[in-house]
PDB file of C-alpha atoms in Angstrom:
ATOM      1  CA  MET A  88      -5.262  21.578  14.855  1.00 96.00           C
ATOM      2  CA  ILE A  89      -2.235  20.928  17.042  1.00 97.00           C
ATOM      3  CA  VAL A  90       0.694  18.716  16.062  1.00 98.00           C
ATOM      4  CA  PHE A  91       2.538  16.830  18.776  1.00 98.00           C
ATOM      5  CA  GLU A  92       5.944  15.523  17.727  1.00 98.00           C
ATOM      6  CA  VAL A  93       7.839  12.784  19.514  1.00 98.00           C
ATOM      7  CA  PRO A  94      11.452  12.544  18.310  1.00 97.00           C
ATOM      8  CA  ALA A  95      12.402   9.986  20.989  1.00 98.00           C
ATOM      9  CA  GLY A  96      10.880   8.236  23.977  1.00 98.00           C
ATOM     10  CA  GLU A  97       7.776   6.241  24.758  1.00 98.00           C
ATOM     11  CA  LEU A  98       5.003   7.526  22.502  1.00 98.00           C
ATOM     12  CA  VAL A  99       1.882   7.174  24.673  1.00 98.00           C
ATOM     13  CA  ALA A 100       3.524   8.670  27.764  1.00 98.00           C
ATOM     14  CA  GLU A 101       4.998  11.513  25.742  1.00 98.00           C
ATOM     15  CA  LEU A 102       1.665  12.314  24.072  1.00 98.00           C
ATOM     16  CA  ASN A 103      -0.027  12.295  27.494  1.00 98.00           C
ATOM     17  CA  ARG A 104       2.638  14.715  28.748  1.00 98.00           C
ATOM     18  CA  GLN A 105       2.394  17.042  25.744  1.00 98.00           C
ATOM     19  CA  ALA A 106      -1.417  17.083  25.870  1.00 98.00           C
ATOM     20  CA  ALA A 107      -1.357  17.953  29.584  1.00 98.00           C
ATOM     21  CA  GLU A 108       1.218  20.685  28.951  1.00 98.00           C
ATOM     22  CA  ALA A 109      -1.056  22.118  26.236  1.00 97.00           C
ATOM     23  CA  GLY A 110      -4.087  21.936  28.545  1.00 97.00           C
ATOM     24  CA  ILE A 111      -5.887  19.394  26.348  1.00 98.00           C
ATOM     25  CA  THR A 112      -8.082  16.895  28.193  1.00 97.00           C
ATOM     26  CA  ASP A 113     -10.377  15.820  25.350  1.00 98.00           C
ATOM     27  CA  ALA A 114      -9.546  15.679  21.638  1.00 98.00           C
ATOM     28  CA  ALA A 115      -9.622  13.626  18.464  1.00 98.00           C
ATOM     29  CA  ILE A 116      -6.306  12.273  17.263  1.00 98.00           C
ATOM     30  CA  VAL A 117      -7.131  12.358  13.569  1.00 98.00           C
ATOM     31  CA  SER A 118      -3.812  11.073  12.292  1.00 98.00           C
ATOM     32  CA  LEU A 119      -0.735   9.380  13.697  1.00 98.00           C
ATOM     33  CA  ILE A 120       2.324   8.789  11.560  1.00 98.00           C
ATOM     34  CA  GLY A 121       5.898   7.692  12.166  1.00 98.00           C
ATOM     35  CA  ALA A 122       7.938   4.642  13.022  1.00 98.00           C
ATOM     36  CA  ALA A 123       8.697   2.809  16.260  1.00 98.00           C
ATOM     37  CA  ASP A 124      11.702   0.713  17.217  1.00 98.00           C
ATOM     38  CA  SER A 125       9.454  -1.605  19.259  1.00 98.00           C
ATOM     39  CA  PHE A 126       5.804  -1.606  20.245  1.00 98.00           C
ATOM     40  CA  THR A 127       3.082  -3.344  22.245  1.00 98.00           C
ATOM     41  CA  VAL A 128      -0.484  -3.792  20.995  1.00 98.00           C
ATOM     42  CA  SER A 129      -3.531  -5.702  22.130  1.00 98.00           C
ATOM     43  CA  THR A 130      -6.463  -7.344  20.412  1.00 97.00           C
ATOM     44  CA  MET A 131      -9.507  -9.208  21.727  1.00 96.00           C
ATOM     45  CA  PRO A 132      -9.782 -12.994  21.656  1.00 95.00           C
ATOM     46  CA  GLU A 133     -12.596 -14.297  19.447  1.00 94.00           C
ATOM     47  CA  THR A 134     -14.310 -15.874  22.432  1.00 95.00           C
ATOM     48  CA  ASP A 135     -14.301 -12.898  24.834  1.00 95.00           C
ATOM     49  CA  ALA A 136     -14.543  -9.263  23.750  1.00 94.00           C
ATOM     50  CA  LEU A 137     -13.937  -8.167  27.358  1.00 95.00           C
ATOM     51  CA  LYS A 138     -10.381  -9.550  27.460  1.00 95.00           C
ATOM     52  CA  ASP A 139      -7.146  -8.282  25.925  1.00 94.00           C
ATOM     53  CA  THR A 140      -4.391 -10.313  24.362  1.00 97.00           C
ATOM     54  CA  ILE A 141      -1.299  -8.121  24.762  1.00 98.00           C
ATOM     55  CA  THR A 142       1.707  -8.758  22.524  1.00 98.00           C
ATOM     56  CA  LYS A 143       5.082  -7.002  22.643  1.00 98.00           C
ATOM     57  CA  TYR A 144       7.024  -6.767  19.387  1.00 98.00           C
ATOM     58  CA  ASP A 145      10.763  -6.138  19.569  1.00 98.00           C
ATOM     59  CA  LEU A 146      10.998  -5.106  15.937  1.00 97.00           C
ATOM     60  CA  PRO A 147      10.643  -1.841  14.062  1.00 98.00           C
ATOM     61  CA  GLY A 148       7.365  -0.857  12.481  1.00 98.00           C
ATOM     62  CA  GLU A 149       6.017   1.903  10.251  1.00 98.00           C
ATOM     63  CA  MET A 150       3.074   3.391  12.113  1.00 98.00           C
ATOM     64  CA  THR A 151      -0.284   4.871  11.212  1.00 98.00           C
ATOM     65  CA  GLY A 152      -3.263   5.321  13.479  1.00 98.00           C
ATOM     66  CA  THR A 153      -6.043   7.359  15.008  1.00 98.00           C
ATOM     67  CA  GLY A 154      -7.504   7.777  18.433  1.00 98.00           C
ATOM     68  CA  GLU A 155      -8.626  10.181  21.064  1.00 98.00           C
ATOM     69  CA  ILE A 156      -7.703  11.927  24.261  1.00 98.00           C
ATOM     70  CA  ARG A 157     -10.375  11.401  26.908  1.00 98.00           C
ATOM     71  CA  ASN A 158     -10.105  12.844  30.398  1.00 97.00           C
ATOM     72  CA  GLY A 159      -6.435  13.556  29.733  1.00 96.00           C
ATOM     73  CA  PHE A 160      -5.457  10.067  28.567  1.00 97.00           C
ATOM     74  CA  VAL A 161      -4.389   9.069  25.060  1.00 98.00           C
ATOM     75  CA  HIS A 162      -6.141   6.088  23.447  1.00 98.00           C
ATOM     76  CA  LEU A 163      -4.720   4.954  20.085  1.00 98.00           C
ATOM     77  CA  HIS A 164      -5.495   2.252  17.562  1.00 98.00           C
ATOM     78  CA  VAL A 165      -2.676   1.580  15.122  1.00 98.00           C
ATOM     79  CA  VAL A 166      -1.511  -0.405  12.156  1.00 98.00           C
ATOM     80  CA  MET A 167       2.202  -1.199  12.221  1.00 98.00           C
ATOM     81  CA  GLY A 168       3.875  -2.199   8.964  1.00 98.00           C
ATOM     82  CA  VAL A 169       6.679  -4.677   9.640  1.00 98.00           C
ATOM     83  CA  GLU A 170       9.221  -6.634   7.608  1.00 97.00           C
ATOM     84  CA  GLY A 171       7.781  -8.832   4.907  1.00 97.00           C
ATOM     85  CA  ASP A 172       5.028  -6.353   4.042  1.00 96.00           C
ATOM     86  CA  ARG A 173       2.970  -7.528   7.017  1.00 98.00           C
ATOM     87  CA  ALA A 174       0.623  -5.444   9.152  1.00 98.00           C
ATOM     88  CA  ILE A 175       0.064  -5.750  12.902  1.00 98.00           C
ATOM     89  CA  ALA A 176      -2.987  -3.896  14.175  1.00 98.00           C
ATOM     90  CA  GLY A 177      -4.586  -3.205  17.528  1.00 98.00           C
ATOM     91  CA  HIS A 178      -4.835  -0.968  20.561  1.00 98.00           C
ATOM     92  CA  LEU A 179      -1.427   0.631  21.190  1.00 98.00           C
ATOM     93  CA  HIS A 180      -0.115   0.215  24.733  1.00 98.00           C
ATOM     94  CA  GLU A 181       3.365   1.561  24.066  1.00 98.00           C
ATOM     95  CA  ALA A 182       5.724   2.403  21.229  1.00 98.00           C
ATOM     96  CA  HIS A 183       9.386   3.249  21.645  1.00 98.00           C
ATOM     97  CA  ILE A 184      10.525   5.978  19.285  1.00 98.00           C
ATOM     98  CA  GLY A 185      14.223   6.524  18.647  1.00 97.00           C
ATOM     99  CA  THR A 186      15.473   5.867  15.136  1.00 98.00           C
ATOM    100  CA  HIS A 187      12.769   7.914  13.412  1.00 97.00           C
ATOM    101  CA  PHE A 188       9.900  10.026  14.848  1.00 97.00           C
ATOM    102  CA  ALA A 189       6.167  10.095  15.500  1.00 98.00           C
ATOM    103  CA  ARG A 190       3.662  12.896  14.941  1.00 98.00           C
ATOM    104  CA  ALA A 191       0.079  13.082  16.180  1.00 98.00           C
ATOM    105  CA  TYR A 192      -2.346  15.527  14.569  1.00 98.00           C
ATOM    106  CA  VAL A 193      -4.853  16.541  17.234  1.00 98.00           C
ATOM    107  CA  ILE A 194      -8.123  18.479  17.142  1.00 98.00           C
ATOM    108  CA  PRO A 195      -9.156  19.574  20.664  1.00 97.00           C
ATOM    109  CA  ALA A 196     -12.810  19.091  21.632  1.00 95.00           C
ATOM    110  CA  THR A 197     -14.659  22.308  22.304  1.00 79.00           C
TER     111      THR A 197
END
């Protein structure tokens, strides 16, 4: 298992960079933990599973998730805990890390 840590920056781009630097093109991201200062997720509308509804949140969120690296690109699904004990879930497009950190626990495909 490899642990990628992101102390600051845009999470998805930084994980893509670290995976490329480590020579990982395909892997399971078995755990993601941390907190973001802002984030963007998407979900599918009830009436069309082929479309994305993308929403940007300019608020901090506690983050957990899983995903994969396929052909060198990170794909994450997350649950973000936000104020009021609410959860926002979906496909993660971006997350800006700064106040806290993020760590991805990765198992490369063989």
